[in-house]
Amino acid sequence: MTCPQLVSVSLSSTQRSVRLRAGAFFQRGLLVLAGALLLLLGAVDTAQAQDKKMKKMLMQLQEMNQADGYLEAHRNIKEPLELLGGPISFTVEQNAGGVFVGLPDQRELDSDVFGTPEMPRAFTGTPGVTGVPVPFREVENGQFTQLDRPTPFGDKSMALPNGTMMLKAKDVTATDAATTKDEVKFKASWEDKEGNTYAVRCCEMLATAGPEFPTFGGVVTNHILHGFSGIGTPLMPTEYTYAAFWGMGEVLKNGEVVDKPRVVHGMLTEYVRTEGYELASDSEVTPTRRHFHLMVAPFMPVQGEHKFEHDNVSTGFQLPNGKELPFWHVMFENLNIDSQRGE
Amino acid sequence: MSMISFRAVFTGRAVRAVLGGLGGLVLWMSLIAAPAVAQTSGAPAATIGMTNTLSFTKDTVRVEVGETVRWKNNSVIVHTVTADPEEATMDESMRLPEGAASFHSGNLEPDETFEYTFETPGRYRYFCVPHEAAMRATVIVEPAEGQ
Ligand SMILES: [Cu+2]
């Protein structure tokens, strides 16, 4: 009999104390809320300030691009000189087999290319195009480890079937200039498992002079690119390049143009993949094997300025997460290569 | 009889050797057993796949002299199966036992297969020509049982 009473008494006392505590909590809660709002406003303010600071830094990095002076000296040359020993003509083709498609990934940072947090290297220029800002680099035990965001340059890839490509080109003009005698005819295509066909064609126009790094009249042969070279992104390893081109082309899906104009870059290099198709660091490059890389990068040159801005490519290719792949980075490895010097 | 059918399981070459050695009686007996032999005589002692990520599906396989290994290209990429000094550009990508013949499949398109029967015992390190930097594996050939 006593039990229910006890229970009810204890219940009501609990309720009262809850109400009391709730009141106190409510009052204190208001204070906490007001404080939190202030903090939040402060955080927004700090985030905005940080954002502004970051934008300013990125602009400064673009302005201190190391190739600006060199490019300025070459950009307006009307009659550039030709290659020592004369023009080189070449074809690179793949008639069958598949391709490797690079997927967004966080690049491991090689100290040979990027230095250390105390002595960083390769940070100027448009982020991702010629440099990697230090704040974008992750650090562990006093060393850079990897990029803090995904780019087209990393270890992740997938193989897609029925890849063919044909590059027929001529390297005549040696340096960057206002005009070029270099020539490029390029087309490549591959399929997905559903049978959709993807293709890239180039070049309606060659990069006679690079906006941010030299492009040698649009075609270069027998040169080092990427990595520590300062020519092209340092997120690719330093690689001997038998031939490369830069120009404006178009991206197709199932025969329809889905993006145009786009900067298209192709290169025949020494082999820069390792086990599991991971992207090599400088010390892991295989000099005695070659492969061809096609890059349609998520960047476009800024009109009238010597820099790039981020601009995703419409590829029409859906990633497993449902998003559209915002670039094409495609490797061809079953190649027939032919070349000769002279006209 | 049990010895003969055991051998017949392996390769056509092994069957031919046994038939040649034992003459008509065995030929007649193996003809009676023909359905079983037909199903099993071509069966390789090991089958190795080739992948989209620069690898052979088995790092190491062990077979006996006279046995056949089959490689199947399960990927969408063109690969090769190669242990030929003419094709290699790196010391570490291949090794042949002393006196062993070299082999090279040529380009294997997706779904194509290549078979090779090993006649010399020892350790064979082989590679894929376009992916020599990463795509390598080993076959260990042991002396045939009873030899
Ligand atoms: Cu291969």
XYZ file of C-alpha atoms and ligand atoms in Angstrom:
491
model
C 0.000 0.000 0.000
C 2.725 2.423 0.818
C 4.558 1.729 -2.234
C 2.238 3.494 -4.733
C 2.208 6.602 -2.512
C 5.884 6.686 -2.279
C 6.038 6.273 -5.900
C 3.587 9.086 -6.578
C 5.331 11.416 -4.116
C 8.653 10.680 -5.531
C 7.216 11.092 -9.000
C 5.757 14.510 -8.305
C 8.913 15.647 -6.635
C 10.842 14.507 -9.637
C 8.480 16.403 -11.908
C 8.896 19.542 -9.845
C 12.622 19.305 -9.797
C 12.579 18.672 -13.526
C 10.488 21.779 -14.026
C 12.814 23.751 -11.770
C 15.846 22.469 -13.512
C 14.221 23.108 -16.878
C 13.663 26.714 -15.901
C 17.248 27.148 -14.862
C 18.369 25.335 -17.969
C 16.180 27.549 -20.133
C 17.713 30.684 -18.665
C 21.194 29.321 -18.903
C 20.311 28.004 -22.364
C 19.529 31.498 -23.576
C 22.917 32.643 -22.454
C 24.601 29.682 -24.079
C 22.636 30.244 -27.276
C 23.539 33.910 -27.367
C 27.156 32.980 -26.779
C 27.030 30.363 -29.501
C 25.519 32.877 -31.909
C 28.302 35.280 -31.175
C 30.837 32.528 -31.646
C 29.133 31.479 -34.889
C 29.162 35.052 -36.181
C 32.792 35.176 -35.209
C 33.406 31.895 -37.053
C 31.615 33.165 -40.169
C 33.683 36.311 -39.930
C 36.874 34.282 -39.546
C 35.881 31.934 -42.378
C 35.187 34.910 -44.634
C 38.457 36.493 -43.658
C 40.272 33.228 -44.261
C 38.541 32.823 -47.599
C 39.591 36.321 -48.570
C 43.127 35.658 -47.402
C 43.233 32.384 -49.391
C 41.937 34.101 -52.553
C 44.554 36.813 -52.164
C 47.276 34.208 -51.722
C 46.158 32.262 -54.790
C 46.202 35.465 -56.854
C 49.694 36.225 -55.598
C 50.811 32.688 -56.477
C 49.430 33.134 -60.010
C 51.179 36.484 -60.332
C 54.543 35.063 -59.273
C 54.414 32.331 -61.922
C 58.038 31.529 -62.744
C 57.638 31.311 -66.545
C 56.073 34.779 -67.019
C 59.294 36.503 -68.072
C 60.317 33.732 -70.425
C 56.896 33.642 -72.055
C 56.813 37.417 -72.387
C 60.042 37.288 -74.394
C 58.614 34.700 -76.812
C 54.895 35.396 -77.088
C 55.092 37.992 -79.888
C 57.849 36.504 -82.026
C 56.605 36.479 -85.624
C 59.215 34.205 -87.166
C 60.358 31.676 -84.610
C 63.350 29.479 -85.306
C 63.058 25.813 -86.188
C 64.329 22.732 -84.374
C 68.034 21.997 -84.466
C 68.483 19.363 -87.149
C 65.119 20.120 -88.764
C 61.514 19.043 -88.295
C 60.441 15.755 -86.728
C 57.324 13.977 -87.992
C 55.744 11.192 -86.009
C 52.699 8.993 -85.608
C 51.557 7.259 -82.440
C 48.636 4.874 -82.695
C 46.727 2.225 -80.793
C 44.506 0.008 -82.902
C 42.863 -2.177 -80.271
C 42.713 -3.030 -76.601
C 41.581 -0.942 -73.682
C 42.575 2.257 -71.973
C 43.223 3.297 -68.394
C 41.110 6.202 -67.197
C 42.463 8.218 -64.279
C 39.907 8.923 -61.536
C 39.919 11.775 -58.997
C 42.427 11.006 -56.242
C 44.719 12.665 -53.717
C 48.247 12.671 -55.099
C 51.111 11.521 -52.887
C 53.649 14.346 -52.660
C 57.202 13.444 -53.700
C 59.811 15.448 -51.758
C 62.014 15.570 -54.882
C 59.322 17.675 -56.523
C 57.556 19.393 -53.614
C 60.375 19.807 -51.081
C 59.514 19.810 -47.394
C 57.244 22.009 -45.255
C 60.369 23.916 -44.214
C 61.708 24.227 -47.768
C 58.751 23.849 -50.114
C 59.065 23.798 -53.886
C 56.660 24.002 -56.839
C 53.993 26.209 -55.289
C 53.613 29.121 -57.743
C 51.263 29.443 -60.704
C 47.620 28.412 -61.031
C 46.993 25.682 -58.439
C 47.021 22.292 -60.168
C 48.289 23.702 -63.479
C 51.854 24.701 -62.598
C 51.963 24.708 -58.820
C 50.490 23.299 -55.653
C 49.941 25.860 -52.843
C 51.518 24.800 -49.574
C 48.221 25.056 -47.604
C 46.772 22.352 -49.924
C 49.426 19.866 -48.780
C 48.968 17.484 -45.870
C 51.884 17.169 -43.459
C 52.980 14.333 -41.193
C 56.239 14.035 -39.231
C 57.697 17.096 -40.906
C 57.078 15.793 -44.445
C 54.430 16.471 -47.071
C 52.284 13.362 -47.451
C 49.499 13.968 -49.938
C 47.338 16.640 -51.512
C 44.309 17.530 -49.369
C 41.918 17.321 -52.342
C 41.364 15.064 -55.351
C 42.752 15.960 -58.785
C 43.082 14.009 -62.078
C 46.551 12.905 -60.898
C 46.648 9.974 -58.512
C 46.641 6.222 -58.052
C 42.986 5.554 -58.813
C 42.004 4.411 -62.279
C 39.656 2.136 -64.159
C 40.116 0.194 -67.372
C 37.658 0.782 -70.207
C 37.379 -1.301 -73.379
C 37.915 -0.699 -77.085
C 40.409 2.126 -76.999
C 41.908 3.443 -80.191
C 43.943 6.515 -80.893
C 45.792 8.139 -83.754
C 48.229 11.017 -83.439
C 49.892 12.347 -86.553
C 52.040 15.357 -85.839
C 55.013 17.461 -86.847
C 57.384 19.397 -84.614
C 58.896 22.196 -86.710
C 58.899 25.328 -84.586
C 61.296 25.206 -81.651
C 60.072 27.866 -79.235
C 56.912 29.552 -78.064
C 55.968 32.348 -80.484
C 53.078 34.197 -82.103
C 52.948 31.676 -84.940
C 53.853 28.026 -85.403
C 54.582 25.563 -88.155
C 53.851 22.632 -85.846
C 50.967 20.383 -86.855
C 48.694 17.988 -84.961
C 45.933 15.647 -86.024
C 44.617 13.677 -83.085
C 41.619 11.496 -82.400
C 41.005 8.966 -79.686
C 38.005 6.989 -78.519
C 37.028 4.356 -75.973
C 33.849 2.816 -74.612
C 32.164 2.099 -71.304
C 30.596 -1.216 -70.296
C 27.189 -0.032 -71.512
C 28.618 0.545 -74.995
C 28.684 4.358 -74.918
C 31.537 5.785 -76.958
C 33.684 8.648 -75.706
C 36.047 10.546 -77.962
C 38.420 13.488 -78.041
C 39.582 15.304 -81.161
C 42.271 17.899 -81.600
C 43.463 20.428 -82.681
C 41.535 23.245 -84.303
C 44.206 25.506 -82.862
C 47.618 24.849 -81.371
C 49.004 26.574 -78.297
C 51.671 28.548 -80.188
C 52.698 30.041 -76.832
C 51.697 28.799 -73.421
C 49.731 31.054 -71.080
C 51.597 29.833 -68.013
C 54.351 27.465 -69.099
C 56.122 26.975 -72.449
C 54.354 24.892 -75.119
C 57.058 25.199 -77.820
C 54.757 26.171 -80.669
C 52.181 23.531 -79.736
C 54.341 20.435 -80.259
C 57.492 19.485 -78.375
C 59.741 16.474 -78.887
C 62.479 14.944 -76.755
C 62.079 17.096 -73.662
C 61.446 16.673 -69.931
C 57.967 17.664 -68.729
C 56.064 17.758 -65.405
C 57.555 17.022 -61.970
C 60.407 19.408 -61.241
C 60.541 20.706 -64.837
C 58.043 23.528 -64.280
C 56.381 22.598 -67.576
C 52.917 21.244 -66.838
C 51.592 20.138 -63.467
C 54.098 18.911 -60.862
C 51.422 16.424 -59.770
C 52.667 14.161 -62.573
C 56.196 12.831 -61.997
C 59.150 14.258 -63.882
C 59.031 12.356 -67.160
C 61.062 12.244 -70.320
C 58.630 13.095 -73.092
C 59.284 11.830 -76.589
C 56.487 13.982 -77.968
C 53.715 16.173 -76.605
C 51.156 18.649 -77.868
C 48.774 21.275 -76.484
C 45.842 22.644 -78.458
C 42.133 23.379 -78.511
C 39.901 20.448 -79.332
C 36.560 18.898 -78.552
C 35.029 16.201 -76.356
C 32.398 13.824 -77.742
C 29.977 11.225 -76.429
C 28.250 8.827 -78.805
C 29.315 10.975 -81.738
C 27.904 14.242 -80.352
C 30.146 17.091 -79.243
C 29.535 17.531 -75.500
C 32.237 20.108 -74.736
C 34.113 22.532 -76.977
C 36.547 24.192 -77.049
C 38.711 22.418 -74.498
C 42.445 22.425 -73.890
C 43.678 19.028 -75.053
C 47.144 17.815 -74.094
C 48.671 14.560 -75.250
C 52.098 13.134 -74.562
C 54.186 10.074 -75.286
C 56.423 9.558 -72.270
C 58.500 7.044 -70.420
C 56.360 4.759 -68.237
C 55.125 6.367 -65.018
C 52.805 3.744 -63.518
C 53.722 1.047 -61.018
C 52.052 -2.005 -59.443
C 48.285 -1.667 -59.240
C 48.565 1.122 -61.819
C 49.644 3.589 -59.139
C 51.212 6.830 -60.330
C 55.001 6.715 -59.916
C 57.110 9.097 -57.888
C 60.245 10.346 -59.667
C 62.360 7.429 -58.439
C 59.807 4.859 -59.650
C 59.678 5.872 -63.313
C 60.483 3.122 -65.864
C 62.667 4.713 -68.558
C 62.640 1.748 -70.957
C 58.885 1.549 -71.506
C 56.538 4.151 -72.936
C 52.875 5.059 -72.839
C 50.635 7.795 -74.179
C 48.609 10.135 -71.965
C 45.599 12.165 -73.040
C 44.527 14.999 -70.780
C 41.447 17.160 -71.063
C 41.967 19.132 -67.883
C 39.331 20.951 -65.798
C 41.000 24.284 -66.601
C 40.566 26.936 -69.262
C 42.892 29.830 -70.114
C 41.547 33.180 -68.919
C 40.901 35.441 -71.910
C 43.482 38.222 -72.123
C 45.393 37.018 -69.081
C 48.273 34.624 -68.788
C 46.691 32.189 -66.376
C 44.073 29.461 -66.079
C 40.832 29.136 -64.171
C 39.053 26.025 -62.961
C 36.338 24.812 -65.329
C 35.016 21.243 -65.227
C 34.882 19.271 -68.467
C 31.520 17.882 -69.590
C 32.539 14.314 -70.278
C 29.136 12.646 -70.032
C 30.814 9.830 -68.100
C 29.194 8.945 -64.791
C 31.337 7.927 -61.841
C 30.183 5.143 -59.493
C 29.075 7.876 -57.020
C 26.687 9.261 -59.634
C 28.726 12.405 -60.352
C 30.068 13.266 -63.779
C 33.803 12.712 -64.282
C 35.014 16.349 -64.605
C 38.066 15.609 -66.813
C 39.533 12.993 -69.101
C 42.922 11.562 -68.187
C 43.324 8.525 -70.410
C 46.329 6.281 -70.973
C 47.027 4.199 -74.088
C 49.673 1.484 -73.746
C 49.546 -0.758 -76.820
C 51.273 1.593 -79.186
C 52.773 1.626 -82.626
C 55.226 4.476 -82.896
C 56.821 5.787 -86.055
C 58.969 8.859 -86.551
C 61.415 10.538 -88.893
C 63.498 13.664 -89.145
C 63.076 15.910 -92.148
C 60.030 17.133 -94.041
C 46.169 -48.568 -66.628
C 45.817 -46.239 -63.707
C 49.209 -44.778 -64.533
C 48.156 -44.176 -68.130
C 44.912 -42.416 -67.330
C 46.691 -40.340 -64.708
C 49.139 -39.117 -67.348
C 46.392 -38.583 -69.889
C 44.830 -36.017 -67.645
C 47.689 -33.644 -68.334
C 48.559 -32.790 -71.873
C 48.110 -34.024 -75.389
C 51.861 -34.152 -75.593
C 52.078 -36.460 -72.582
C 49.391 -38.700 -74.053
C 51.243 -38.937 -77.346
C 54.466 -39.858 -75.570
C 52.786 -42.618 -73.614
C 50.981 -43.937 -76.690
C 54.180 -43.949 -78.728
C 56.039 -45.823 -75.998
C 53.518 -48.542 -75.246
C 52.166 -49.268 -78.720
C 48.922 -50.704 -80.070
C 47.518 -52.328 -76.934
C 47.548 -49.084 -75.045
C 46.216 -47.209 -78.068
C 43.279 -49.605 -78.193
C 42.675 -49.231 -74.440
C 42.827 -45.471 -74.613
C 40.373 -45.474 -77.521
C 37.912 -47.313 -75.280
C 38.447 -44.632 -72.681
C 38.204 -41.957 -75.364
C 35.333 -39.830 -73.967
C 37.126 -39.359 -70.653
C 40.455 -38.652 -72.325
C 38.903 -36.164 -74.752
C 37.519 -34.160 -71.879
C 40.667 -34.062 -69.849
C 43.662 -34.440 -72.144
C 43.786 -30.710 -73.059
C 43.221 -29.488 -69.528
C 46.077 -27.274 -68.374
C 47.721 -27.956 -65.030
C 47.190 -24.324 -64.093
C 45.212 -21.380 -65.403
C 46.313 -17.815 -64.753
C 44.245 -14.710 -65.403
C 45.401 -11.280 -66.515
C 43.768 -8.253 -64.924
C 42.882 -4.602 -65.465
C 45.360 -3.578 -62.746
C 48.650 -4.786 -64.215
C 48.787 -8.204 -62.628
C 48.680 -11.937 -63.271
C 46.134 -13.522 -60.934
C 48.691 -15.936 -59.505
C 52.115 -14.702 -58.433
C 53.574 -18.198 -58.521
C 52.315 -21.529 -59.865
C 54.006 -24.934 -59.627
C 53.745 -27.502 -62.412
C 55.663 -30.588 -63.505
C 57.771 -31.026 -66.607
C 55.498 -31.747 -69.570
C 52.560 -29.922 -68.069
C 50.813 -26.996 -69.679
C 49.932 -23.635 -68.212
C 47.107 -21.576 -69.697
C 46.862 -17.796 -69.449
C 43.555 -16.064 -70.074
C 43.207 -12.334 -70.602
C 40.220 -11.525 -68.354
C 40.770 -7.787 -68.740
C 39.821 -5.159 -71.321
C 43.517 -4.318 -71.817
C 45.895 -6.011 -74.279
C 48.567 -8.009 -72.422
C 51.319 -10.501 -73.274
C 52.900 -13.506 -71.571
C 56.593 -13.204 -72.206
C 59.897 -14.695 -71.102
C 62.021 -13.651 -74.034
C 65.274 -11.694 -73.648
C 64.573 -10.061 -77.017
C 61.466 -8.429 -75.530
C 62.737 -7.572 -72.043
C 64.186 -4.171 -71.196
C 64.856 -4.789 -67.503
C 66.959 -7.509 -65.867
C 64.453 -8.159 -63.113
C 61.439 -8.722 -65.356
C 62.358 -12.240 -66.555
C 64.524 -15.274 -65.891
C 64.774 -18.631 -67.624
C 66.269 -21.837 -66.218
C 69.484 -22.878 -67.905
C 68.792 -24.493 -71.269
C 65.108 -23.491 -71.290
C 63.548 -22.083 -74.434
C 62.135 -18.574 -74.332
C 58.466 -17.882 -75.069
C 56.324 -14.917 -76.062
C 52.587 -14.963 -76.623
C 52.377 -11.850 -78.775
C 49.483 -9.472 -78.093
C 46.566 -11.126 -76.312
C 43.313 -9.275 -76.882
C 40.579 -9.409 -74.217
C 39.358 -13.026 -73.707
C 42.213 -14.540 -75.715
C 44.247 -17.359 -74.192
C 47.803 -18.580 -74.489
C 49.148 -22.000 -73.527
C 52.694 -23.095 -72.974
C 54.012 -26.557 -72.113
C 57.118 -26.528 -69.937
C 59.817 -29.060 -70.909
C 62.727 -27.860 -68.764
C 62.572 -27.801 -64.965
C 63.408 -24.684 -63.014
C 62.087 -21.246 -62.124
C 60.618 -19.109 -64.925
C 60.045 -15.438 -64.301
C 57.891 -13.863 -67.031
C 56.240 -10.508 -67.720
C 53.804 -8.577 -69.898
C 55.567 -6.490 -72.541
C 53.576 -3.204 -72.379
C 53.327 -3.422 -68.570
C 56.824 -4.689 -67.896
C 57.248 -2.117 -65.112
C 54.749 -3.905 -62.877
C 53.220 -7.006 -64.428
C 55.379 -10.040 -63.648
C 54.943 -13.529 -62.219
C 56.659 -16.889 -61.799
C 56.169 -20.498 -62.911
C 58.144 -23.158 -61.051
C 58.568 -26.347 -63.096
C 59.447 -29.434 -61.082
C 60.808 -32.701 -62.526
C 57.964 -35.029 -63.462
C 57.009 -37.574 -60.798
C 58.957 -40.798 -61.166
C 61.787 -39.182 -63.133
Cu 49.861 -6.288 -69.412
